[in-house]
Short mmCIF file of C-alpha atoms and ligand atoms in Angstrom, two decimals:
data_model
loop_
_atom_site.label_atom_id
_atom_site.label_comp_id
_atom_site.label_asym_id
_atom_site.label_seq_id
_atom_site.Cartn_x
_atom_site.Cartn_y
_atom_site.Cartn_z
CA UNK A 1 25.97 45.10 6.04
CA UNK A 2 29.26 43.96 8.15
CA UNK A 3 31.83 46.63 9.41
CA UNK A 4 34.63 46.36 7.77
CA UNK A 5 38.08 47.61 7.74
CA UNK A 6 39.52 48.48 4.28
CA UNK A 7 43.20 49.70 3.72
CA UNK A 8 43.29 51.44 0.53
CA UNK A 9 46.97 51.76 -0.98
CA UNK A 10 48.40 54.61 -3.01
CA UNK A 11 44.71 56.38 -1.80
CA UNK A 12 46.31 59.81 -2.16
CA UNK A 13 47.32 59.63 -6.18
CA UNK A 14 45.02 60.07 -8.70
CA UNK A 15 42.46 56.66 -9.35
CA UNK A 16 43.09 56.01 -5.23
CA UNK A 17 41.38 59.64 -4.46
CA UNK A 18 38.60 58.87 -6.14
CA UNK A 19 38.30 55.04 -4.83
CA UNK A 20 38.64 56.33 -0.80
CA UNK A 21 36.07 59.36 -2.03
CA UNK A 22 33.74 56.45 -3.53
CA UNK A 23 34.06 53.94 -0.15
CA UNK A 24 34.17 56.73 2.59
CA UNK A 25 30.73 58.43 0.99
CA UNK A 26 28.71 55.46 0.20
CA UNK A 27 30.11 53.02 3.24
CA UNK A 28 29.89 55.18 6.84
CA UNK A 29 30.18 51.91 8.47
CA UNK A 30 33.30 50.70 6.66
CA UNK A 31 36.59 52.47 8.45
CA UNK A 32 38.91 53.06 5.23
CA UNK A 33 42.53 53.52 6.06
CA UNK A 34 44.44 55.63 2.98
CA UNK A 35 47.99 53.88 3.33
CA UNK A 36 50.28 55.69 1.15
CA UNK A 37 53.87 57.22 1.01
CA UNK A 38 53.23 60.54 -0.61
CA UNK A 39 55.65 60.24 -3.78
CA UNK A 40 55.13 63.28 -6.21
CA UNK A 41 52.32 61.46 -7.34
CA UNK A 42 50.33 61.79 -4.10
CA UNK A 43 48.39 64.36 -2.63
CA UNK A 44 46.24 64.80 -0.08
CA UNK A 45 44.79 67.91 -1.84
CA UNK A 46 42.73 64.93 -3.08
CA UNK A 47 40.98 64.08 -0.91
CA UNK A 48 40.29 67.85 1.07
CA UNK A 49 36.53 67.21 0.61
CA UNK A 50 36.45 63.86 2.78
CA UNK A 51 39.63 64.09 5.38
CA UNK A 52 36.96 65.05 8.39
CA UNK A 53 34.89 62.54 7.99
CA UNK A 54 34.51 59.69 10.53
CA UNK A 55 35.40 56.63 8.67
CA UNK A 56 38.59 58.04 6.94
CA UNK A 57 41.78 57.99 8.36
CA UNK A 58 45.27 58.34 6.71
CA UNK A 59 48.28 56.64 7.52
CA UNK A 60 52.09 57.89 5.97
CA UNK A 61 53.86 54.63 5.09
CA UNK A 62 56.05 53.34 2.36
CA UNK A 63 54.35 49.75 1.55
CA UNK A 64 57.97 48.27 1.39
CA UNK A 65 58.37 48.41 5.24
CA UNK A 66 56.83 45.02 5.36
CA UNK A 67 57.14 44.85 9.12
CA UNK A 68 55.24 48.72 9.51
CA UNK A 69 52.34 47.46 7.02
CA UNK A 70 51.82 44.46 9.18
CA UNK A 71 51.15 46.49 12.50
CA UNK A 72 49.30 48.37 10.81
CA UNK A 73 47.11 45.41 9.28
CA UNK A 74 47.06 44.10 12.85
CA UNK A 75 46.53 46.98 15.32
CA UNK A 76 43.87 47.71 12.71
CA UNK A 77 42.18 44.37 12.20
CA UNK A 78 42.05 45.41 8.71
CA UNK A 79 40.17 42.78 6.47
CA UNK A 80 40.22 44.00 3.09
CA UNK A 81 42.92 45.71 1.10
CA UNK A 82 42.77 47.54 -2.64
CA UNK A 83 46.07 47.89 -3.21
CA UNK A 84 46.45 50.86 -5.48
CA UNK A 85 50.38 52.30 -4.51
CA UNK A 86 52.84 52.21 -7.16
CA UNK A 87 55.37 54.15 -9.47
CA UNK A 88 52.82 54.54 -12.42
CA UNK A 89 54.76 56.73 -15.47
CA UNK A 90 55.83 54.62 -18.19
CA UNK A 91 58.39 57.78 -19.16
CA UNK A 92 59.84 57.35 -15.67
CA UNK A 93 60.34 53.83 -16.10
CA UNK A 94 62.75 54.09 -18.83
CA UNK A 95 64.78 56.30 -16.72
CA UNK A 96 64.63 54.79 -13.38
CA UNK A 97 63.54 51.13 -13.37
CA UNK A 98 64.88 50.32 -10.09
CA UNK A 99 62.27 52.12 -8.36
CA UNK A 100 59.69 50.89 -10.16
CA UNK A 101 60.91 47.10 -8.73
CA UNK A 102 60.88 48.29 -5.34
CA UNK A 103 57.51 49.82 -4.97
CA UNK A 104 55.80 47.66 -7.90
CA UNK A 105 57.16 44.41 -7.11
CA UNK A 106 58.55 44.22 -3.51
CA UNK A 107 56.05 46.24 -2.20
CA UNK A 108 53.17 44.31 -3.42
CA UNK A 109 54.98 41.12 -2.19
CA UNK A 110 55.51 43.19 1.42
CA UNK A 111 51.55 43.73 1.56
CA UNK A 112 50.40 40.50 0.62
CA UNK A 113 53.20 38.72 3.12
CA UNK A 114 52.01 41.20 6.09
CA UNK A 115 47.82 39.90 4.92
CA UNK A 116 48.79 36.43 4.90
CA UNK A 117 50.50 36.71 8.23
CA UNK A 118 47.70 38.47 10.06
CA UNK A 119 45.11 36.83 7.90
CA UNK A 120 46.70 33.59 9.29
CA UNK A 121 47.31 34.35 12.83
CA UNK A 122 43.41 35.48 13.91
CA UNK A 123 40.56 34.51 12.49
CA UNK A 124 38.23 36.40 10.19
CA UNK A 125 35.16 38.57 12.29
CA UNK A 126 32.02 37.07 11.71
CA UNK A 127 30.27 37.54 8.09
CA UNK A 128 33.28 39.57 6.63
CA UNK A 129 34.86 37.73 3.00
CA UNK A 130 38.41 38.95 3.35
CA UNK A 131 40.03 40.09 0.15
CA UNK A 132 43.39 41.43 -1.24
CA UNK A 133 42.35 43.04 -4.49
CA UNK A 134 45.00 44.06 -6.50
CA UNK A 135 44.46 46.89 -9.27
CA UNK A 136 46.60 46.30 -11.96
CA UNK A 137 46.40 47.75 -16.02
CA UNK A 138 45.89 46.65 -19.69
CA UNK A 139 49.69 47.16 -20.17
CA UNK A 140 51.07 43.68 -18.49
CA UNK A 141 49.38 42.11 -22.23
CA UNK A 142 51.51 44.08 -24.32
CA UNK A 143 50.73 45.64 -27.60
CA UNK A 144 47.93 44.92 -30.46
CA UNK A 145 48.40 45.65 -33.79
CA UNK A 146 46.60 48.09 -35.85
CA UNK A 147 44.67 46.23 -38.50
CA UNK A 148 42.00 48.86 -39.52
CA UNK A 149 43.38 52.54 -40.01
CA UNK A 150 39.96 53.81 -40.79
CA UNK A 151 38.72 52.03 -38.09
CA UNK A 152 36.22 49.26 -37.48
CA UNK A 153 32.76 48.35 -35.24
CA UNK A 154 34.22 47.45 -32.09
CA UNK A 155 32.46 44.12 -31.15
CA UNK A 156 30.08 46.10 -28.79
CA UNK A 157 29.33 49.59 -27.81
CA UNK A 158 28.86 50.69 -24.04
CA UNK A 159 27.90 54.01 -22.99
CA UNK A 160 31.47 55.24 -22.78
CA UNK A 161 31.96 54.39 -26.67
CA UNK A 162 28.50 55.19 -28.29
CA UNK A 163 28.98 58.88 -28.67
CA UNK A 164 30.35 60.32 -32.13
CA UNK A 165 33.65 58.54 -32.30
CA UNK A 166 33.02 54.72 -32.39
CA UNK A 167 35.77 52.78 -33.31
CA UNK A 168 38.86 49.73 -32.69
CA UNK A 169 41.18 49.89 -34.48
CA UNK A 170 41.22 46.11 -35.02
CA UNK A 171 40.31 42.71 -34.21
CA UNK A 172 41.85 41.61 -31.23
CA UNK A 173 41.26 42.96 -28.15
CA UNK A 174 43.13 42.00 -24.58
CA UNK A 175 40.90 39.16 -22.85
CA UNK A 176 41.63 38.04 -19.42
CA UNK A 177 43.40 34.78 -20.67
CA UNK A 178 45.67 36.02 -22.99
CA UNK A 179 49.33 35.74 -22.30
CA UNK A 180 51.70 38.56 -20.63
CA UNK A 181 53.56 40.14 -22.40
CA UNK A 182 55.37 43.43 -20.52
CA UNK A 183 57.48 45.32 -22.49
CA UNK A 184 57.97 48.23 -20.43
CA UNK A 185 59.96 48.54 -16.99
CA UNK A 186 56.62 49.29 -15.74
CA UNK A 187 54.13 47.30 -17.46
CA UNK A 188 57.29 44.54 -16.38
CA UNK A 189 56.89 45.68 -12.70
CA UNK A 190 53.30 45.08 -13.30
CA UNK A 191 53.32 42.06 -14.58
CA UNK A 192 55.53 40.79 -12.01
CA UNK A 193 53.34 42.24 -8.95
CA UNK A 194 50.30 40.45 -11.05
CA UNK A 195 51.63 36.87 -10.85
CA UNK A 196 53.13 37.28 -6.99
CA UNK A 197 49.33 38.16 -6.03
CA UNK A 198 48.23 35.10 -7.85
CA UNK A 199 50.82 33.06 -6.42
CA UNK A 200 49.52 33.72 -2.96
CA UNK A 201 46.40 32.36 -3.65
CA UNK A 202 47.91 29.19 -5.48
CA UNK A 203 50.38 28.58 -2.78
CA UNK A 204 48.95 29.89 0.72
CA UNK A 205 45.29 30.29 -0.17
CA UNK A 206 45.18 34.03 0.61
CA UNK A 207 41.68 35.13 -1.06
CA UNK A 208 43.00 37.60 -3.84
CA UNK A 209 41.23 39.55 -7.30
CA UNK A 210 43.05 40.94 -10.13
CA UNK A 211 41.40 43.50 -12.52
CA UNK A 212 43.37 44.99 -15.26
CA UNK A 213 41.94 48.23 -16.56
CA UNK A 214 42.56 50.90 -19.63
CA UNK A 215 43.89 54.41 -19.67
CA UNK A 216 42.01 56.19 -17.27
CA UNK A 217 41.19 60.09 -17.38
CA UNK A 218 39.37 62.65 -15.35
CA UNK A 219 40.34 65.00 -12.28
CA UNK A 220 43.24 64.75 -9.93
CA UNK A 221 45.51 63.17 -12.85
CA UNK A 222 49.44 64.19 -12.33
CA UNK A 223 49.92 66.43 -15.32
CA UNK A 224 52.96 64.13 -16.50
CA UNK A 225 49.91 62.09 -17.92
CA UNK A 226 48.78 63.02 -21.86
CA UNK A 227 45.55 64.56 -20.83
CA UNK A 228 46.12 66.96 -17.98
CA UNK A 229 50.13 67.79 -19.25
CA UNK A 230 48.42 68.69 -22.53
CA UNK A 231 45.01 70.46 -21.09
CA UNK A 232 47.58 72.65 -18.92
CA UNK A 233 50.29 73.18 -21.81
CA UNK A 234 46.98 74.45 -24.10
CA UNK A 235 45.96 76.71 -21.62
CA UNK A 236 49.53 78.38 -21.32
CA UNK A 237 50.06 77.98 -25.07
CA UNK A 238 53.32 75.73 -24.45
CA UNK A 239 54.17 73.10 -27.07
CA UNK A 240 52.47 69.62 -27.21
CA UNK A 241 55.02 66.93 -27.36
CA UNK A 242 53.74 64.10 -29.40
CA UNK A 243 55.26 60.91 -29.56
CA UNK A 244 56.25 59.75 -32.99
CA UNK A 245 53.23 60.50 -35.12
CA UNK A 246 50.71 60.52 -32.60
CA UNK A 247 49.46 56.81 -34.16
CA UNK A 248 49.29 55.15 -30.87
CA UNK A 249 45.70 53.88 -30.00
CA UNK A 250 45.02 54.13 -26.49
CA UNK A 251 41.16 53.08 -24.85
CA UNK A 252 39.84 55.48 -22.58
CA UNK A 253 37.38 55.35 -19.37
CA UNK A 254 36.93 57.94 -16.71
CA UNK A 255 38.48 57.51 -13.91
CA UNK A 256 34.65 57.45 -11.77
CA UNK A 257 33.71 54.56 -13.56
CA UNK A 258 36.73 52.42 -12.96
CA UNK A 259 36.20 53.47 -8.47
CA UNK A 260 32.63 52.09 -9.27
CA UNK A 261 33.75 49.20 -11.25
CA UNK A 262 36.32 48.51 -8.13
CA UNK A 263 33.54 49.12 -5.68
CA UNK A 264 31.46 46.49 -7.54
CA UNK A 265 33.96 43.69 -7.99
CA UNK A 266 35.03 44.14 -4.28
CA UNK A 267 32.28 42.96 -2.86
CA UNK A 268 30.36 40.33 -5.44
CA UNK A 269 33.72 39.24 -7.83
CA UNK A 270 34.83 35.74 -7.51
CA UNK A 271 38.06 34.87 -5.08
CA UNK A 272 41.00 33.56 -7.77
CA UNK A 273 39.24 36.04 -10.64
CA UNK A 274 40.73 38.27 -13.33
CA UNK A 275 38.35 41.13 -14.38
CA UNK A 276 39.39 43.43 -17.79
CA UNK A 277 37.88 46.87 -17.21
CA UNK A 278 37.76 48.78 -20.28
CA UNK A 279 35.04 50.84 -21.81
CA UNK A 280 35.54 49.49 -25.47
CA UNK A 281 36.38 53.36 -26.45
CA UNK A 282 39.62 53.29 -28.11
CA UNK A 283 41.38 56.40 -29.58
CA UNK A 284 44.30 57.39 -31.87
CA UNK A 285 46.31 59.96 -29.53
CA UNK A 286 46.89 62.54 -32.25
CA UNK A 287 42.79 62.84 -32.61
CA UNK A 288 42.40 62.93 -28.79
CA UNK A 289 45.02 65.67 -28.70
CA UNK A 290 42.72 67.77 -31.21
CA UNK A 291 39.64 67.42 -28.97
CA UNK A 292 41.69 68.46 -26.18
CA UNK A 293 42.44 71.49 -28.34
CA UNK A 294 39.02 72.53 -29.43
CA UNK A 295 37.75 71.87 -25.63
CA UNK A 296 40.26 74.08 -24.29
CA UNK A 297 39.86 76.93 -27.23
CA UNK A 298 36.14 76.93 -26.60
CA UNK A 299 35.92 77.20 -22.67
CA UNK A 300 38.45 79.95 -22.97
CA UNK A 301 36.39 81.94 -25.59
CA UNK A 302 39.69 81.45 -28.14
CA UNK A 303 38.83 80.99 -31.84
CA UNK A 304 38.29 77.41 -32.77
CA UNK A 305 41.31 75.66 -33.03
CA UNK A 306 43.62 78.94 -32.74
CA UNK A 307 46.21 76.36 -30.80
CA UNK A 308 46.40 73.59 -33.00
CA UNK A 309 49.86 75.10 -34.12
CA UNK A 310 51.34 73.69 -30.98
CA UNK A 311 51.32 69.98 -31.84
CA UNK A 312 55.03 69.38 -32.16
CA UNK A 313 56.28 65.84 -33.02
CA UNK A 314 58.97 65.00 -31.06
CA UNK A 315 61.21 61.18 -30.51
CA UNK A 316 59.07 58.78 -29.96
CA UNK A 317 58.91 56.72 -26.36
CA UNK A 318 60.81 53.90 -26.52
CA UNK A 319 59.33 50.37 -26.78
CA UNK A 320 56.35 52.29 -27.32
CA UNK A 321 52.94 50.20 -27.42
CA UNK A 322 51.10 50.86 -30.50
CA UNK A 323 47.48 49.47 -29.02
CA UNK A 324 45.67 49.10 -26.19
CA UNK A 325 42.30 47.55 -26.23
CA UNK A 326 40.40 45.81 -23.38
CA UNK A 327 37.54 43.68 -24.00
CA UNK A 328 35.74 44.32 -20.75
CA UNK A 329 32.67 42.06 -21.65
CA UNK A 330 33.55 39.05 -19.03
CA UNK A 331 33.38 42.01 -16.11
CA UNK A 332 29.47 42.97 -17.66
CA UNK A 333 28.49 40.11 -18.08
CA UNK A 334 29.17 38.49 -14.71
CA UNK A 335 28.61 41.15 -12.75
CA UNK A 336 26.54 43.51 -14.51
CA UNK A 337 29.26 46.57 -14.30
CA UNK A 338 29.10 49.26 -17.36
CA UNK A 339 30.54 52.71 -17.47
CA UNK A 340 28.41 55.51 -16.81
CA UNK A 341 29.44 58.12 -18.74
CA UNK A 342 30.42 58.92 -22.86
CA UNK A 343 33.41 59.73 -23.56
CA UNK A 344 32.61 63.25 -25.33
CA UNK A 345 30.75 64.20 -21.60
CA UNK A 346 33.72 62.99 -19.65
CA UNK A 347 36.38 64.76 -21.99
CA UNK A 348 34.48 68.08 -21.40
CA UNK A 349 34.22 67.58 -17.58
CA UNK A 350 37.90 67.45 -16.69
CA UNK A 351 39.16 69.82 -19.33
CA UNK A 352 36.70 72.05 -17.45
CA UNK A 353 37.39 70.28 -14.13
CA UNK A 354 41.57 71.24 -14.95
CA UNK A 355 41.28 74.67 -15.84
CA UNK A 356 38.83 76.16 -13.05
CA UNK A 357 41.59 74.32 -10.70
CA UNK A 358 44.63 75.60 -11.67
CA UNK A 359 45.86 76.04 -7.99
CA UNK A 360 46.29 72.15 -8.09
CA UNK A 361 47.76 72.21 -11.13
CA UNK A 362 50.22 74.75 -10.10
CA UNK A 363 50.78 73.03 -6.73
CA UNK A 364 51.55 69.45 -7.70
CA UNK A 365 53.46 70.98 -10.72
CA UNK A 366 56.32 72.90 -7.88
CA UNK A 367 59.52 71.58 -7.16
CA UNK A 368 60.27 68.33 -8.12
CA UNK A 369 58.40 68.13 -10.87
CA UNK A 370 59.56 71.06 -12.98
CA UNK A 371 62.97 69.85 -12.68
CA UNK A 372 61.90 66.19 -14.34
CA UNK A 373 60.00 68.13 -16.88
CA UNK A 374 62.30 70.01 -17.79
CA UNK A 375 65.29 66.60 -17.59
CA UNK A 376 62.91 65.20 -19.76
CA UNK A 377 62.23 67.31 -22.91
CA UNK A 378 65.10 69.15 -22.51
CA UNK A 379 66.23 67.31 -25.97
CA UNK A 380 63.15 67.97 -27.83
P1 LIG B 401 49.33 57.67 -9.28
O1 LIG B 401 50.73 57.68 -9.77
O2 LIG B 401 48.46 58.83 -9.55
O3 LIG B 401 49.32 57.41 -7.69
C1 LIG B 401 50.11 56.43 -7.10
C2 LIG B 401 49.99 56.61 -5.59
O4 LIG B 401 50.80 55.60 -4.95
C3 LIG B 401 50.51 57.96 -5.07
O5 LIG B 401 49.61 58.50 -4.15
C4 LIG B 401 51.83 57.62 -4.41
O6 LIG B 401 52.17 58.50 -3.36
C5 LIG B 401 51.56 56.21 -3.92
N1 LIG B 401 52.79 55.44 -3.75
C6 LIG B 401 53.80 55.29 -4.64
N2 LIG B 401 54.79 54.54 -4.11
C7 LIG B 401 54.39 54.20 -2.86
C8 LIG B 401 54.97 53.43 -1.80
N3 LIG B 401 56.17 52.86 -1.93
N4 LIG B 401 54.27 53.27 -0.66
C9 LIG B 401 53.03 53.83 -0.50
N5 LIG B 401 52.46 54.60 -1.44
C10 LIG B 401 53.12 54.77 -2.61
O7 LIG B 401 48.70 56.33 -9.86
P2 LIG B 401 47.29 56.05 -10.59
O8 LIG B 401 47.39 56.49 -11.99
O9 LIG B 401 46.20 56.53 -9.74
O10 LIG B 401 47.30 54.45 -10.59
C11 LIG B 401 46.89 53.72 -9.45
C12 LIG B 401 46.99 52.24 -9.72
O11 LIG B 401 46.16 51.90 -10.83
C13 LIG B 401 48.39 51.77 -10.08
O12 LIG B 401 48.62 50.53 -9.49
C14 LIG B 401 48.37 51.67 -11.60
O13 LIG B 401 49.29 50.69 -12.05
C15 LIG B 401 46.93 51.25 -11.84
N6 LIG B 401 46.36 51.68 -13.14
C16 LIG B 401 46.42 52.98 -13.54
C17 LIG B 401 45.81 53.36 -14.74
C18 LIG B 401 45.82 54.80 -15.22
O14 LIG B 401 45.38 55.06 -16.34
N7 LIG B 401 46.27 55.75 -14.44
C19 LIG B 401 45.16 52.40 -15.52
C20 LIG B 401 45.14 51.06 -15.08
C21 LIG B 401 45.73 50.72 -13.88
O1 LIG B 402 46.84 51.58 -19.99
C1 LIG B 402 46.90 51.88 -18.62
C2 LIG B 402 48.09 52.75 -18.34
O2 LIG B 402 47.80 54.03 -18.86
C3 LIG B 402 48.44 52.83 -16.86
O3 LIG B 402 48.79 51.57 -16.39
C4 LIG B 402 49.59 53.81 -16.64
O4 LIG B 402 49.87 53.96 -15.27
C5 LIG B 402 49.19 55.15 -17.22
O5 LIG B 402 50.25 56.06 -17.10
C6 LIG B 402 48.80 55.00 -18.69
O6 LIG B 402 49.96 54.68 -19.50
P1 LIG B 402 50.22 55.39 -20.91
O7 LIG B 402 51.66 55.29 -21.21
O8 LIG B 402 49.27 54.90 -21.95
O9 LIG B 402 49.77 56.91 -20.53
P2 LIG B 402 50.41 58.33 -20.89
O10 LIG B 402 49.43 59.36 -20.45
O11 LIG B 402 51.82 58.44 -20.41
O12 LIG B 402 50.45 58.31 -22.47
C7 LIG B 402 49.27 58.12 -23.26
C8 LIG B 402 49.70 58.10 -24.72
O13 LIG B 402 50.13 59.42 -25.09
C9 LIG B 402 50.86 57.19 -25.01
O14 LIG B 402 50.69 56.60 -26.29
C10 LIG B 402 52.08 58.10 -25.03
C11 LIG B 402 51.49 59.41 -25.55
N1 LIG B 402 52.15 60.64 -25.04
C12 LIG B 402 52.25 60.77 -23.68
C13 LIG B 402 52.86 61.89 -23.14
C14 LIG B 402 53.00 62.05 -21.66
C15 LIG B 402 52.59 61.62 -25.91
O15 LIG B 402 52.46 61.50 -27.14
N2 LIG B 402 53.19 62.73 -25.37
C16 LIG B 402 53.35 62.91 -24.02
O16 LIG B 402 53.93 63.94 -23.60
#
């Protein structure tokens, strides 16, 4: 295999960590560069078990200094890029959508503009496919309808979706050729970012991937997410804030199985390509929020279900998306991807994951965030 030089974006938030963990273990002869700003979001806690080794290197920048991402690219040679960086809370969105332009959008056009330049200007080494591979989500389609409240056979199982629950909640499922539709300052940023990456290819040829992926979960999540802000609420016995009636159906894959799904369309997906990565494993949020319960209540030797009186229904999100469901079956099909792990195994790994590392929690939770928190519910 080719040396390579991979700069990972946003490598110091929560999917990135795991995606520099996956590339700097199972590539020594790969140098990957973590490029990322440290927002909130990022930490470099992260990635503690990895920062000595040879191949990894971090660099502090904001991927809107377009001119600062291109020496890097170039005094580098850097010949691959996952771009991962961005403002990622759908809740800070609605508050702040500015900033969510500037990182989402304009820095996404900054990276690809500083790869086309280099890209353009010397000539790729010998045997390496160059590739701007931009990670985007299931959100940019917008919202499906619930057609089934019981529930229906999704159209197939993988591993993540064949334990007890086994469900979709209806018929239609995102596909890789349906039509955008954002509604979101986020998903909007998003969107935007998506078509940008695909107009680089159109226009200047610049050899780019898209994958949009599902809800992930799993260790090193920012516990302004649902599942680590409610794992760490249950363990202090603080309220649970559910949105409206807790209806909304998201579809859930741990967070391991999208780095491997990332690893595996890096090197073998098709230049030009969309990829959906999903795990067909969709879930009502007030019945994920009652496994979270009896997971926590168990591991901490509380009777079963002693915290369910915490649910507390609060104003729902606005513009909120009622279902998310990815058909992933394009990504298995071509290239033989399929998550690793069921969803019942994976829940009980990070709630256990969460609670024997409350240090983390307590240190990304200081400062900044307490005062958002506490902006944010103080209504509720
Ligand atoms: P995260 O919020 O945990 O981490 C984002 C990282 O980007 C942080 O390390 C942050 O410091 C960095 N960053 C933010 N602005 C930056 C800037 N201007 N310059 C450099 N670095 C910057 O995000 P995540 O949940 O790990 O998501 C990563 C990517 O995957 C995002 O692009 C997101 O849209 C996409 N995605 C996420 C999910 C999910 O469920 N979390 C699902 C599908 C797709
Ligand atoms: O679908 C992929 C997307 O998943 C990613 O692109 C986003 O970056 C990521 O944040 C996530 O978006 P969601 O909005 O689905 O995730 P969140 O964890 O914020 O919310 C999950 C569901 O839980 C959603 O229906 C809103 C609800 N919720 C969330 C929070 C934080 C609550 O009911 N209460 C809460 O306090």
């Amino acid at each position: 295999m080719n040396n390579r030089t991979i700069a990972i974006t946003g490598g110091a938030g929560f999917i990135g960590s795991h995606v520099v963990r996956l590339f700097v273990k199972k590539y020594p002869h790969y140098n990957i560069i973590n490029v990322d700003k440290l927002t909130y979001a990022g930490n470099l806690e992260n990635l503690k078990d990895i920062e000595n080794e040879p191949n990894y290197s971090f660099v502090k920048l904001d991927i809107c200094d377009y001119e600062a991402v291109y020496e890097l690219f170039k005094s580098r040679g850097v010949d691959g890029v996952i771009h991962l960086a961005a403002e990622t809370h759908v809740d800070r969105s609605i508050k702040d959508p500015f900033t969510f332009a500037r990182t989402n959008v304009m820095g996404t056009l900054s990276l690809l503009q500083a790869a086309r330049r280099y890209w353009d200007e010397t000539p790729a080494p010998q045997g390496v496919r160059r590739l701007f591979y931009h990670i985007s989500t299931d959100e940019v389609y917008g919202a499906l309808e619930i057609t089934d409240p019981l529930g229906i056979e999704p159209p197939f199982t993988t591993k993540a979706s064949s334990g007890k629950h086994h469900l979709a909640y209806g018929s239609k499922f995102f596909t890789e050729e349906l039509k955008y539709q954002p509604h979101s300052p986020y998903s909007a940023a998003k969107a935007s970012s998506d078509h940008f990456v695909r107009s680089y290819h159109d226009t200047y040829g610049l050899p780019v991937i898209v994958t949009n992926c599902s809800n992930n979960y799993g260790p090193y999540q920012f516990p302004e997410k649902l599942i680590p802000l409610f794992i760490n609420n249950i363990r202090h016995r603080k309220k649970l804030p559910v949105y409206g009636r807790g209806e909304n159906v998201r579809d859930w894959l741990y967070v391991e199985d999208h780095a491997r799904a990332i690893d595996t369309i890096f090197h073998k997906g098709e230049i030009a390509q969309t990829y959906n990565i999903g795990g067909f494993n969709e879930w009502k949020n007030i019945d994920i929020i009652k496994v979270l319960i009896e997971t926590v209540d168990a591991l901490l030797g509380r009777e079963p279900g002693e915290d369910m009186n915490l649910i507390t229904y609060v104003t729902d999100r606005a513009g909120h998306d009622l279902r998310y469901a990815i058909d992933s079956s394009k990504l298995q099909r071509e290239l033989g991807w399929e998550p690793s792990l069921q969803f019942e195994e994976g829940i009980e790994k990070t709630v256990k994951w969460y609670l024997e590392n409350q240090d983390w929690l307590d240190n990304v939770t200081s400062g900044e965030y307490q005062n958002y928190y506490e902006s944010m519910y103080k209504d509720r």
